[in-house]
Amino acid sequence: MQNASAPGDSFLAWCLDVQGWLTSPATYSLLTGTDFYTGAAGNVKIGALERLATAVLPYVNTKGESGAFQLAVWEIINETAGPYGLASGNFRVASATDGAYALAGGWLTSLNNGTFSADTMTLSVWKDVNKQTQDLAVFTNRVPEPDSYALMGIGFGLLAWGRRRKKLKDAATA
């Protein structure tokens, strides 16, 4: 996708609506995942999508892998909760080309088993303002909160203080 308001700025986006399509021109607004998917059920979807993206999106390079990721996204979005699988539930897929079906199924099994537990990616959604086209999911690396940097700084300070204290103790006993 190309960001028209920032020429040259491109990004990967994943379709949220199974039966929708992209039209041009369209007007979008960028929402956080929690603004787009609200409530407890929304939090479940967001968590599953972010864990999936963290685990596999950095390795999606081929047409088959891209198709598999899209299938897994649709499965998570269209189910009320796990376990996730392409063969049953609200969203069902019988087959897909380029190994996408098997790959998506394996990823969803890993998600169900808790193998994908880290979530360092954040979901944002480009929402079609006029409801004429596809809403799009975008995943970005999570930026640490300022308090994380503060805790890290305190930790480094304590390490330095401990090393200095040990050095002074060693010097006094020598």
mmCIF file of C-alpha atoms in Angstrom:
data_model
loop_
_atom_site.group_PDB
_atom_site.id
_atom_site.type_symbol
_atom_site.label_atom_id
_atom_site.label_comp_id
_atom_site.label_asym_id
_atom_site.label_seq_id
_atom_site.Cartn_x
_atom_site.Cartn_y
_atom_site.Cartn_z
ATOM 1 C CA MET A 1 0.000 0.000 0.000
ATOM 2 C CA GLN A 2 1.094 3.559 -0.597
ATOM 3 C CA ASN A 3 0.274 6.344 1.839
ATOM 4 C CA ALA A 4 -0.998 9.217 -0.355
ATOM 5 C CA SER A 5 -0.540 11.753 2.435
ATOM 6 C CA ALA A 6 3.152 10.810 2.695
ATOM 7 C CA PRO A 7 4.390 9.984 -0.829
ATOM 8 C CA GLY A 8 7.024 7.285 -0.884
ATOM 9 C CA ASP A 9 5.769 5.838 2.414
ATOM 10 C CA SER A 10 4.580 2.272 1.823
ATOM 11 C CA PHE A 11 3.384 -0.384 4.230
ATOM 12 C CA LEU A 12 2.083 -3.950 4.338
ATOM 13 C CA ALA A 13 -1.643 -4.190 4.971
ATOM 14 C CA TRP A 14 -3.952 -7.140 5.433
ATOM 15 C CA CYS A 15 -7.631 -7.211 4.466
ATOM 16 C CA LEU A 16 -10.118 -7.457 7.321
ATOM 17 C CA ASP A 17 -13.293 -8.020 5.313
ATOM 18 C CA VAL A 18 -13.564 -11.381 3.561
ATOM 19 C CA GLN A 19 -16.192 -10.170 1.115
ATOM 20 C CA GLY A 20 -14.869 -6.635 0.647
ATOM 21 C CA TRP A 21 -12.521 -5.279 -1.992
ATOM 22 C CA LEU A 22 -10.300 -2.287 -2.430
ATOM 23 C CA THR A 23 -11.529 0.700 -4.355
ATOM 24 C CA SER A 24 -9.808 3.918 -5.209
ATOM 25 C CA PRO A 25 -9.920 6.618 -4.154
ATOM 26 C CA ALA A 26 -10.833 5.919 -0.545
ATOM 27 C CA THR A 27 -10.526 7.930 2.638
ATOM 28 C CA TYR A 28 -9.125 6.160 5.666
ATOM 29 C CA SER A 29 -8.541 7.032 9.290
ATOM 30 C CA LEU A 30 -5.914 5.242 11.359
ATOM 31 C CA LEU A 31 -7.228 3.623 14.540
ATOM 32 C CA THR A 32 -5.573 1.614 17.267
ATOM 33 C CA GLY A 33 -6.586 -2.020 17.472
ATOM 34 C CA THR A 34 -8.529 -1.314 20.681
ATOM 35 C CA ASP A 35 -10.433 1.553 19.053
ATOM 36 C CA PHE A 36 -11.428 -0.702 16.157
ATOM 37 C CA TYR A 37 -12.114 -3.911 18.127
ATOM 38 C CA THR A 38 -13.738 -3.015 21.431
ATOM 39 C CA GLY A 39 -14.646 -4.981 24.542
ATOM 40 C CA ALA A 40 -13.459 -8.327 25.843
ATOM 41 C CA ALA A 41 -14.007 -10.117 22.527
ATOM 42 C CA GLY A 42 -12.031 -7.389 20.783
ATOM 43 C CA ASN A 43 -9.155 -7.830 23.219
ATOM 44 C CA VAL A 44 -9.077 -11.571 22.429
ATOM 45 C CA LYS A 45 -8.886 -10.840 18.676
ATOM 46 C CA ILE A 46 -6.209 -8.186 19.144
ATOM 47 C CA GLY A 47 -4.089 -10.440 21.362
ATOM 48 C CA ALA A 48 -4.290 -13.358 18.927
ATOM 49 C CA LEU A 49 -3.535 -11.151 15.904
ATOM 50 C CA GLU A 50 -0.549 -9.505 17.622
ATOM 51 C CA ARG A 51 0.895 -12.864 18.751
ATOM 52 C CA LEU A 52 0.481 -14.288 15.251
ATOM 53 C CA ALA A 53 2.097 -11.230 13.642
ATOM 54 C CA THR A 54 4.994 -11.290 16.115
ATOM 55 C CA ALA A 55 5.693 -14.967 15.445
ATOM 56 C CA VAL A 56 5.342 -15.184 11.675
ATOM 57 C CA LEU A 57 5.049 -11.824 9.904
ATOM 58 C CA PRO A 58 8.826 -11.170 9.810
ATOM 59 C CA TYR A 59 9.185 -14.400 7.819
ATOM 60 C CA VAL A 60 6.359 -13.852 5.306
ATOM 61 C CA ASN A 61 8.138 -13.458 1.971
ATOM 62 C CA THR A 62 6.382 -15.560 -0.644
ATOM 63 C CA LYS A 63 2.948 -15.554 -2.261
ATOM 64 C CA GLY A 64 2.019 -18.722 -0.349
ATOM 65 C CA GLU A 65 3.180 -17.302 2.988
ATOM 66 C CA SER A 66 1.283 -14.079 2.338
ATOM 67 C CA GLY A 67 -1.860 -16.040 1.516
ATOM 68 C CA ALA A 68 -1.431 -18.148 4.643
ATOM 69 C CA PHE A 69 -1.071 -15.061 6.822
ATOM 70 C CA GLN A 70 -4.215 -13.550 5.270
ATOM 71 C CA LEU A 71 -6.170 -16.769 5.911
ATOM 72 C CA ALA A 72 -5.009 -16.858 9.533
ATOM 73 C CA VAL A 73 -5.996 -13.187 9.996
ATOM 74 C CA TRP A 74 -9.485 -13.878 8.598
ATOM 75 C CA GLU A 75 -9.863 -16.924 10.848
ATOM 76 C CA ILE A 76 -9.038 -14.921 13.983
ATOM 77 C CA ILE A 77 -11.257 -11.992 12.985
ATOM 78 C CA ASN A 78 -14.274 -14.117 12.115
ATOM 79 C CA GLU A 79 -14.285 -16.417 15.140
ATOM 80 C CA THR A 80 -15.657 -15.356 18.501
ATOM 81 C CA ALA A 81 -12.785 -17.131 20.291
ATOM 82 C CA GLY A 82 -10.333 -19.975 19.827
ATOM 83 C CA PRO A 83 -9.417 -22.614 19.212
ATOM 84 C CA TYR A 84 -8.693 -21.412 15.716
ATOM 85 C CA GLY A 85 -8.826 -23.663 12.675
ATOM 86 C CA LEU A 86 -9.748 -23.340 9.021
ATOM 87 C CA ALA A 87 -11.927 -26.471 8.811
ATOM 88 C CA SER A 88 -14.715 -25.452 11.211
ATOM 89 C CA GLY A 89 -16.354 -22.469 12.892
ATOM 90 C CA ASN A 90 -17.658 -19.242 11.371
ATOM 91 C CA PHE A 91 -14.829 -18.949 8.835
ATOM 92 C CA ARG A 92 -14.090 -22.111 6.855
ATOM 93 C CA VAL A 93 -11.629 -22.755 4.081
ATOM 94 C CA ALA A 94 -11.525 -25.971 2.081
ATOM 95 C CA SER A 95 -8.245 -25.381 0.252
ATOM 96 C CA ALA A 96 -5.774 -22.756 -0.895
ATOM 97 C CA THR A 97 -2.898 -22.654 -3.365
ATOM 98 C CA ASP A 98 0.861 -22.521 -2.791
ATOM 99 C CA GLY A 99 0.672 -24.412 0.511
ATOM 100 C CA ALA A 100 -1.179 -21.538 2.182
ATOM 101 C CA TYR A 101 -3.856 -23.766 3.735
ATOM 102 C CA ALA A 102 -1.392 -26.086 5.491
ATOM 103 C CA LEU A 103 0.863 -23.231 6.572
ATOM 104 C CA ALA A 104 -2.022 -21.183 8.006
ATOM 105 C CA GLY A 105 -3.330 -24.290 9.772
ATOM 106 C CA GLY A 106 0.062 -24.907 11.363
ATOM 107 C CA TRP A 107 0.323 -21.320 12.534
ATOM 108 C CA LEU A 108 -3.185 -21.432 14.011
ATOM 109 C CA THR A 109 -2.357 -24.698 15.821
ATOM 110 C CA SER A 110 0.748 -23.060 17.302
ATOM 111 C CA LEU A 111 -1.370 -20.085 18.344
ATOM 112 C CA ASN A 112 -3.908 -22.424 20.006
ATOM 113 C CA ASN A 113 -1.141 -24.333 21.830
ATOM 114 C CA GLY A 114 0.376 -21.179 23.285
ATOM 115 C CA THR A 115 3.548 -21.523 21.213
ATOM 116 C CA PHE A 116 3.052 -17.960 19.976
ATOM 117 C CA SER A 117 3.005 -16.235 23.355
ATOM 118 C CA ALA A 118 5.038 -13.064 22.766
ATOM 119 C CA ASP A 119 3.352 -10.020 21.302
ATOM 120 C CA THR A 120 5.878 -7.395 20.299
ATOM 121 C CA MET A 121 3.805 -6.247 17.323
ATOM 122 C CA THR A 122 0.931 -3.789 17.619
ATOM 123 C CA LEU A 123 -2.250 -3.873 15.544
ATOM 124 C CA SER A 124 -3.525 -0.695 13.914
ATOM 125 C CA VAL A 125 -6.423 -0.483 11.487
ATOM 126 C CA TRP A 126 -6.890 1.795 8.490
ATOM 127 C CA LYS A 127 -10.682 2.171 8.635
ATOM 128 C CA ASP A 128 -12.584 3.274 5.549
ATOM 129 C CA VAL A 129 -14.329 6.466 6.646
ATOM 130 C CA ASN A 130 -17.083 6.177 4.008
ATOM 131 C CA LYS A 131 -17.621 2.398 4.380
ATOM 132 C CA GLN A 132 -17.154 1.895 0.647
ATOM 133 C CA THR A 133 -14.097 -0.329 0.679
ATOM 134 C CA GLN A 134 -11.901 -2.671 2.679
ATOM 135 C CA ASP A 135 -10.637 -1.957 6.208
ATOM 136 C CA LEU A 136 -6.943 -2.832 6.503
ATOM 137 C CA ALA A 137 -4.853 -4.276 9.350
ATOM 138 C CA VAL A 138 -1.303 -3.012 9.785
ATOM 139 C CA PHE A 139 1.215 -4.413 12.265
ATOM 140 C CA THR A 140 4.168 -2.428 13.621
ATOM 141 C CA ASN A 141 6.854 -3.179 16.172
ATOM 142 C CA ARG A 142 5.795 -2.120 19.634
ATOM 143 C CA VAL A 143 7.765 0.819 21.014
ATOM 144 C CA PRO A 144 8.704 0.375 24.685
ATOM 145 C CA GLU A 145 6.891 2.621 27.143
ATOM 146 C CA PRO A 146 8.943 5.411 28.772
ATOM 147 C CA ASP A 147 8.743 3.633 32.137
ATOM 148 C CA SER A 148 10.474 0.631 30.528
ATOM 149 C CA TYR A 149 13.397 2.878 29.635
ATOM 150 C CA ALA A 150 13.421 4.248 33.190
ATOM 151 C CA LEU A 151 13.536 0.748 34.676
ATOM 152 C CA MET A 152 16.285 -0.233 32.268
ATOM 153 C CA GLY A 153 18.268 2.868 33.278
ATOM 154 C CA ILE A 154 17.854 2.045 36.969
ATOM 155 C CA GLY A 155 19.007 -1.519 36.289
ATOM 156 C CA PHE A 156 22.143 -0.320 34.467
ATOM 157 C CA GLY A 157 22.795 2.157 37.277
ATOM 158 C CA LEU A 158 22.590 -0.608 39.886
ATOM 159 C CA LEU A 159 24.933 -2.799 37.837
ATOM 160 C CA ALA A 160 27.457 0.034 37.578
ATOM 161 C CA TRP A 161 27.146 0.774 41.305
ATOM 162 C CA GLY A 162 27.689 -2.918 42.136
ATOM 163 C CA ARG A 163 30.774 -3.152 39.901
ATOM 164 C CA ARG A 164 32.231 0.013 41.389
ATOM 165 C CA ARG A 165 31.595 -1.260 44.921
ATOM 166 C CA LYS A 166 33.247 -4.597 44.094
ATOM 167 C CA LYS A 167 36.204 -2.794 42.539
ATOM 168 C CA LEU A 168 36.643 -0.635 45.679
ATOM 169 C CA LYS A 169 36.348 -3.714 47.932
ATOM 170 C CA ASP A 170 38.947 -5.605 45.850
ATOM 171 C CA ALA A 171 41.287 -2.608 45.989
ATOM 172 C CA ALA A 172 40.946 -2.363 49.781
ATOM 173 C CA THR A 173 41.782 -6.060 50.322
ATOM 174 C CA ALA A 174 44.760 -6.051 47.936
#
